[in-house]
């Protein structure tokens, strides 16, 4: 494991792979572990051949406070590693990071995000009343989506705020959205409980075009709908 950046705002570590492809995984706020932020999806990505980058926003500012430093650090490493294809991945705040950084990282093909926010600015999304202790400190807002990126987003149908974020994403850019019926904000955990998170990530983190029918079949045990 290589430590690429560790300052008061951000921590980035890199684990080398050997297939010329990279996954950049963004951490969430860390509430589920008593406030401890962890390297998201480490277990699900273990044993793959990807170069893996784990990114933690220490200030929990939805990656706005460390955006420029993180982009330059990761892109410099991608170039040094001769990475040909990049994927971003994240859950909740990390899902926002996956969407945010996909348009700025070199050779990024696809962003995979679970329960991402379209914004946490009170002026933009007044319905978003979660995480105010963190979001009230954000002063500079980055929102960046590109039409040549494939955005694959997962939301829980039981959370009306997440559904409103899904609608805003759909209006902003072409996205492929999966809505899981029996889930709230913890849609990634719900998929994992069915034993489907690892096969789902393996299906999405590859060079092949997205096969909606195959993905729907994979998620078959979970009631869901698809929209684009």
Coordinates of C-alpha atoms in Angstrom, one line a residue:
X1 CA 0.0 0.0 0.0
X2 CA 1.3 3.4 -1.0
X3 CA 0.3 6.6 0.8
X4 CA -0.1 9.3 -1.8
X5 CA -1.6 12.1 0.3
X6 CA -2.3 12.7 4.0
X7 CA -3.0 16.2 5.2
X8 CA -5.6 17.9 7.3
X9 CA -8.3 17.6 4.6
X10 CA -7.7 14.3 2.7
X11 CA -6.1 10.9 2.8
X12 CA -5.4 8.9 -0.4
X13 CA -3.8 5.5 -0.4
X14 CA -3.0 3.3 -3.5
X15 CA -2.8 -0.4 -3.9
X16 CA -1.2 -1.4 -7.2
X17 CA -2.8 -3.8 -9.7
X18 CA -1.7 -5.4 -12.9
X19 CA -4.5 -5.0 -15.5
X20 CA -4.2 -1.4 -16.6
X21 CA -7.5 -0.4 -15.0
X22 CA -8.1 1.5 -11.8
X23 CA -11.0 1.9 -9.3
X24 CA -11.1 5.1 -7.2
X25 CA -13.2 4.5 -4.1
X26 CA -14.5 7.4 -2.1
X27 CA -15.4 7.2 1.6
X28 CA -18.6 8.3 3.3
X29 CA -19.1 10.2 6.5
X30 CA -18.5 7.2 8.7
X31 CA -21.6 7.3 10.9
X32 CA -22.1 3.6 11.0
X33 CA -18.8 3.0 12.7
X34 CA -19.0 5.6 15.5
X35 CA -17.6 8.4 13.4
X36 CA -14.7 6.5 12.0
X37 CA -14.2 6.8 8.3
X38 CA -13.0 3.7 6.5
X39 CA -11.7 2.8 3.1
X40 CA -15.0 2.0 1.4
X41 CA -15.6 -1.3 -0.5
X42 CA -12.2 -2.7 0.5
X43 CA -13.5 -6.2 1.2
X44 CA -15.6 -6.1 -2.0
X45 CA -12.6 -5.2 -4.1
X46 CA -10.1 -7.5 -2.4
X47 CA -8.5 -10.0 -4.7
X48 CA -9.1 -8.0 -7.9
X49 CA -6.4 -7.0 -10.4
X50 CA -7.3 -3.3 -10.4
X51 CA -5.1 -0.5 -9.2
X52 CA -7.3 0.7 -6.3
X53 CA -7.3 4.2 -4.8
X54 CA -9.0 4.8 -1.5
X55 CA -10.0 8.5 -0.8
X56 CA -11.1 9.9 2.5
X57 CA -12.4 13.4 3.0
X58 CA -11.4 14.0 6.6
X59 CA -13.4 17.2 6.9
X60 CA -16.6 15.6 5.6
X61 CA -17.1 18.5 3.2
X62 CA -18.4 16.4 0.3
X63 CA -14.9 16.5 -1.2
X64 CA -15.1 20.2 -1.9
X65 CA -12.3 21.2 0.5
X66 CA -9.8 18.7 -1.0
X67 CA -11.0 18.5 -4.6
X68 CA -8.1 20.1 -6.5
X69 CA -5.4 18.3 -4.4
X70 CA -7.2 14.9 -4.9
X71 CA -7.6 15.3 -8.6
X72 CA -4.0 16.2 -9.2
X73 CA -2.7 13.5 -6.9
X74 CA -4.8 10.7 -8.4
X75 CA -4.2 11.8 -12.0
X76 CA -0.4 12.0 -11.4
X77 CA -0.5 8.4 -10.1
X78 CA -2.8 7.2 -13.0
X79 CA -0.3 8.6 -15.5
X80 CA 2.7 7.0 -13.7
X81 CA 0.9 3.7 -13.6
X82 CA -0.1 3.9 -17.3
X83 CA -3.8 3.3 -16.4
X84 CA -5.9 3.0 -19.5
X85 CA -9.4 3.0 -17.9
X86 CA -10.7 4.4 -14.6
X87 CA -13.9 3.8 -12.6
X88 CA -15.2 5.7 -9.6
X89 CA -17.1 4.1 -6.7
X90 CA -18.8 5.4 -3.6
X91 CA -21.7 5.3 -1.1
X92 CA -23.7 8.4 0.1
X93 CA -21.1 11.2 0.5
X94 CA -18.7 8.8 -1.2
X95 CA -21.3 8.3 -4.0
X96 CA -21.3 12.1 -4.4
X97 CA -17.5 11.9 -4.7
X98 CA -17.7 9.2 -7.3
X99 CA -20.0 11.4 -9.4
X100 CA -18.0 14.5 -8.7
X101 CA -14.6 13.2 -9.6
X102 CA -15.6 11.0 -12.6
X103 CA -15.5 14.0 -14.9
X104 CA -12.0 15.1 -13.7
X105 CA -10.1 11.8 -13.5
X106 CA -8.1 10.7 -16.5
X107 CA -9.6 7.9 -18.7
X108 CA -12.7 7.6 -16.5
X109 CA -15.3 5.4 -18.1
X110 CA -18.0 4.9 -15.4
X111 CA -19.1 6.2 -12.0
X112 CA -20.9 3.7 -9.8
X113 CA -22.7 5.4 -6.8
X114 CA -25.0 4.2 -4.1
X115 CA -27.4 6.8 -2.6
X116 CA -25.4 9.8 -3.8
X117 CA -26.5 13.4 -3.2
X118 CA -26.9 15.6 -6.2
X119 CA -25.9 18.5 -3.9
X120 CA -25.9 19.3 -0.2
X121 CA -26.1 23.1 -0.6
X122 CA -29.2 24.3 1.3
X123 CA -29.8 26.9 -1.4
X124 CA -30.0 24.1 -4.0
X125 CA -31.5 21.2 -2.1
X126 CA -33.5 22.7 0.8
X127 CA -35.1 19.2 1.3
X128 CA -31.7 17.7 2.3
X129 CA -31.6 18.2 6.1
X130 CA -29.1 15.4 6.9
X131 CA -25.5 16.0 7.9
X132 CA -26.0 19.7 8.6
X133 CA -23.2 19.6 11.2
X134 CA -20.8 18.9 8.3
X135 CA -22.3 20.6 5.3
X136 CA -22.8 24.0 7.0
X137 CA -19.0 24.4 6.8
X138 CA -18.8 24.1 3.0
X139 CA -18.2 27.4 1.3
X140 CA -17.1 26.4 -2.2
X141 CA -19.2 24.0 -4.2
X142 CA -18.0 21.7 -7.0
X143 CA -20.5 19.9 -9.1
X144 CA -19.2 18.4 -12.3
X145 CA -20.8 15.8 -14.6
X146 CA -19.7 15.0 -18.2
X147 CA -21.8 13.5 -20.9
X148 CA -19.2 11.0 -22.0
X149 CA -19.2 9.3 -18.5
X150 CA -21.5 6.4 -17.7
X151 CA -23.3 7.2 -14.4
X152 CA -24.8 4.2 -12.7
X153 CA -26.7 5.2 -9.6
X154 CA -28.6 3.1 -7.0
X155 CA -31.3 4.5 -4.7
X156 CA -33.7 3.2 -2.1
X157 CA -37.3 3.7 -2.8
X158 CA -38.2 4.2 0.9
X159 CA -36.2 7.4 1.3
X160 CA -38.0 10.4 -0.3
X161 CA -35.0 12.7 -0.1
X162 CA -32.9 10.2 -2.1
X163 CA -35.6 9.9 -4.6
X164 CA -35.5 13.7 -5.1
X165 CA -31.8 13.5 -5.6
X166 CA -32.4 10.8 -8.2
X167 CA -34.7 13.1 -10.0
X168 CA -32.2 15.9 -10.0
X169 CA -29.5 13.7 -11.4
X170 CA -31.8 12.6 -14.2
X171 CA -32.5 16.2 -15.1
X172 CA -28.8 17.1 -15.1
X173 CA -27.2 14.4 -17.2
X174 CA -28.0 11.0 -18.7
X175 CA -27.9 8.4 -16.0
X176 CA -28.8 4.8 -15.4
X177 CA -30.8 4.6 -12.2
X178 CA -31.7 1.5 -10.1
X179 CA -34.4 1.9 -7.5
X180 CA -34.5 -0.8 -4.8
X181 CA -38.0 -1.1 -3.4
X182 CA -37.3 -2.5 0.0
X183 CA -34.5 -0.1 1.0
X184 CA -33.9 3.3 2.3
X185 CA -30.6 5.2 2.3
X186 CA -28.7 2.0 3.0
X187 CA -29.2 0.6 -0.5
X188 CA -25.6 -0.8 -0.8
X189 CA -26.0 -2.6 2.6
X190 CA -29.3 -4.0 1.4
X191 CA -27.7 -5.4 -1.8
X192 CA -24.8 -6.8 0.3
X193 CA -27.2 -8.6 2.6
X194 CA -28.5 -10.5 -0.4
X195 CA -24.9 -11.5 -1.3
X196 CA -25.0 -9.5 -4.5
X197 CA -22.7 -6.6 -3.9
X198 CA -19.5 -8.3 -5.1
X199 CA -21.0 -9.8 -8.3
X200 CA -22.7 -6.5 -9.0
X201 CA -19.4 -4.6 -8.7
X202 CA -17.7 -7.2 -10.8
X203 CA -20.3 -6.7 -13.5
X204 CA -20.0 -2.9 -13.4
X205 CA -16.3 -2.4 -13.0
X206 CA -15.2 -3.7 -16.4
X207 CA -14.8 -2.4 -20.0
X208 CA -17.9 -4.1 -21.4
X209 CA -20.9 -1.9 -22.2
X210 CA -23.6 -2.1 -19.6
X211 CA -26.0 -4.9 -20.1
X212 CA -29.2 -3.8 -18.4
X213 CA -30.9 -7.1 -18.9
X214 CA -28.0 -9.0 -17.3
X215 CA -27.8 -6.5 -14.4
X216 CA -31.6 -6.8 -13.8
X217 CA -31.3 -10.6 -13.8
X218 CA -28.4 -10.3 -11.3
X219 CA -30.5 -8.2 -9.0
X220 CA -33.4 -10.5 -9.5
X221 CA -33.8 -11.5 -5.8
X222 CA -34.3 -7.8 -4.9
X223 CA -37.4 -6.0 -6.1
X224 CA -36.2 -3.1 -8.2
X225 CA -36.9 -0.9 -11.1
X226 CA -34.6 0.7 -13.8
X227 CA -34.8 4.1 -15.4
X228 CA -32.6 6.1 -17.7

